[in-house]
CSV table of C-alpha atoms in Angstrom, one decimal:
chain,number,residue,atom,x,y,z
A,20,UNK,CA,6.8,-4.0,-17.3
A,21,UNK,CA,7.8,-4.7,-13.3
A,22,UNK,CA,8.8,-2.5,-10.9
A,23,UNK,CA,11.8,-3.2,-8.8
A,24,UNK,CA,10.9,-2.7,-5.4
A,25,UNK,CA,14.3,-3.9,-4.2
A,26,UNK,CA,16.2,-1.1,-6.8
A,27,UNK,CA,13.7,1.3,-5.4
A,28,UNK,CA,14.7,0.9,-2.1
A,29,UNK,CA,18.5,0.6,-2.5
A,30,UNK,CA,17.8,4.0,-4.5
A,31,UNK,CA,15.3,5.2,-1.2
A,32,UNK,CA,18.6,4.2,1.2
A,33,UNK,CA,20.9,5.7,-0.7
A,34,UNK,CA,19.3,9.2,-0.2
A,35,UNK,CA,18.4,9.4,3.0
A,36,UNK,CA,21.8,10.4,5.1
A,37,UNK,CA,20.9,13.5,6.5
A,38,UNK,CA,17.7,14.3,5.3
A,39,UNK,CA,15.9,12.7,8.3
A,40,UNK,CA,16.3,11.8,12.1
A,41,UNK,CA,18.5,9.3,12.8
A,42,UNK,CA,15.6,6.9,13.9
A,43,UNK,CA,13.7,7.7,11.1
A,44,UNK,CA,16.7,6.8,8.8
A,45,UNK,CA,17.3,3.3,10.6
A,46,UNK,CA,13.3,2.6,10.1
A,47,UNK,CA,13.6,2.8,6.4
A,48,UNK,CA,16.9,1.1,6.4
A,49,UNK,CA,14.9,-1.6,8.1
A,50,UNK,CA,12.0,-1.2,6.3
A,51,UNK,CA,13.8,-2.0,3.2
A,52,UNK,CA,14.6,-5.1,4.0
A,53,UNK,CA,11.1,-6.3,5.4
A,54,UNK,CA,11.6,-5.8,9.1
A,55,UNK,CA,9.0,-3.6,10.8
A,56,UNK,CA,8.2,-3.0,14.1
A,57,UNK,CA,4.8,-3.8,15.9
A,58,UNK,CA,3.3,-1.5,15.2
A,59,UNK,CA,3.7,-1.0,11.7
A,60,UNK,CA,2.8,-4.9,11.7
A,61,UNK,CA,-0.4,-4.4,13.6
A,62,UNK,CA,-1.1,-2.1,11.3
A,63,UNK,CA,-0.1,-3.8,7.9
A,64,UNK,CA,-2.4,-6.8,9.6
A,65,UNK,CA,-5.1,-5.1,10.4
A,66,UNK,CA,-5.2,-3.2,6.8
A,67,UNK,CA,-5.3,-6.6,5.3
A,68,UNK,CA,-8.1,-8.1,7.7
A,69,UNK,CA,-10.6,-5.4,7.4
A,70,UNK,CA,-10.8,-5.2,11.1
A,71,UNK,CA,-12.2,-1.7,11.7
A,72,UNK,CA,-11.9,-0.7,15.3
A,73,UNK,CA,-8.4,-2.7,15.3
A,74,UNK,CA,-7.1,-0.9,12.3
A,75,UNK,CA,-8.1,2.4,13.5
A,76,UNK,CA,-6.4,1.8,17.0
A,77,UNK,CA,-3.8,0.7,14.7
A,78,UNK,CA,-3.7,4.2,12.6
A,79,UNK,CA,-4.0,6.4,16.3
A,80,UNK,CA,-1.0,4.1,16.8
A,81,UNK,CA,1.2,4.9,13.9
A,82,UNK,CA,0.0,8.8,13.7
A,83,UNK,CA,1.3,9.4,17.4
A,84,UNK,CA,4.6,9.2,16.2
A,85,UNK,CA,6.9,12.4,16.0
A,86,UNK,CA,6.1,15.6,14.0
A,87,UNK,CA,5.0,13.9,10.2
A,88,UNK,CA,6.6,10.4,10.5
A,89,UNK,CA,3.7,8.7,11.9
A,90,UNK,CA,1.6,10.4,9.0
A,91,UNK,CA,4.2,9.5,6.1
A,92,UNK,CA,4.5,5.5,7.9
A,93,UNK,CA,0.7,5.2,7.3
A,94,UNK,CA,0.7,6.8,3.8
A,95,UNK,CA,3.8,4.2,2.8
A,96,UNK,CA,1.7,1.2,4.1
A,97,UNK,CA,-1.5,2.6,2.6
A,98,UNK,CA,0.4,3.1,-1.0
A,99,UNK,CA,2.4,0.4,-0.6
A,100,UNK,CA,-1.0,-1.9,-0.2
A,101,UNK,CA,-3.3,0.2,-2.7
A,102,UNK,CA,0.1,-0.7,-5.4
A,103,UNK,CA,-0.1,-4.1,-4.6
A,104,UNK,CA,-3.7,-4.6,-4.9
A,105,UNK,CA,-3.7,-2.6,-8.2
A,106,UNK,CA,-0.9,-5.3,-9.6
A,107,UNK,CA,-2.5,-8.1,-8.3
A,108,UNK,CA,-6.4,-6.9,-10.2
A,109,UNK,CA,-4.8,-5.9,-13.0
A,110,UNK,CA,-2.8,-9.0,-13.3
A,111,UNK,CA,-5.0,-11.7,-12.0
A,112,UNK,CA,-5.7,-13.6,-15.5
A,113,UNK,CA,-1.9,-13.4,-16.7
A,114,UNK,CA,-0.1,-14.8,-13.4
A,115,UNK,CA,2.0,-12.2,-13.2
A,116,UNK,CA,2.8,-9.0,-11.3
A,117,UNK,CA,4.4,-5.6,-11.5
A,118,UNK,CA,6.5,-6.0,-8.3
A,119,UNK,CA,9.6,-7.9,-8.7
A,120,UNK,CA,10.9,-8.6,-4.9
């Protein structure tokens, strides 16, 4: 079974109008598609690296950010990351994956 992240986030798109800030709508419009800004990056980079103090400037960073969006941005990566490392274990001796991008 594979999950369609790129049906997921057609689906994600599709629902937003309205029900979010206009920034925060254009971020995961963006986001879909793979484009991030820096400091979503740094953070995605320093998630991956196991760089402590970086990744916890990294998390100040991201949290900063408006009322709950910097709090949802970090719990995306973090799930996002924990998803793909799950599908990659579980995986590993069949050479396949879960996520279809």
């Amino acid at each position: 079974t594979s999950i369609d992240v790129k049906k997921i986030n057609k689906d994600i798109i599709s629902i937003i109008s309205g029900r979010t800030t206009i920034i925060s709508e254009e971020f995961l419009r963006e986001a879909s598609v793979g484009k991030v800004n820096e400091a979503v990056a740094s953070l995605m980079e320093n998630l991956l690296t196991s760089r402590q103090r970086e990744l916890e400037n990294s998390v100040r960073n991201v949290l900063d950010w408006g009322g709950t969006s910097g709090t949802d941005t970090v719990f995306g990566v973090i799930l996002g990351s924990h998803l793909m490392l799950i599908d990659i274990d579980y995986n590993s001796n069949k050479n396949e994956g879960i996520f279809r991008l």
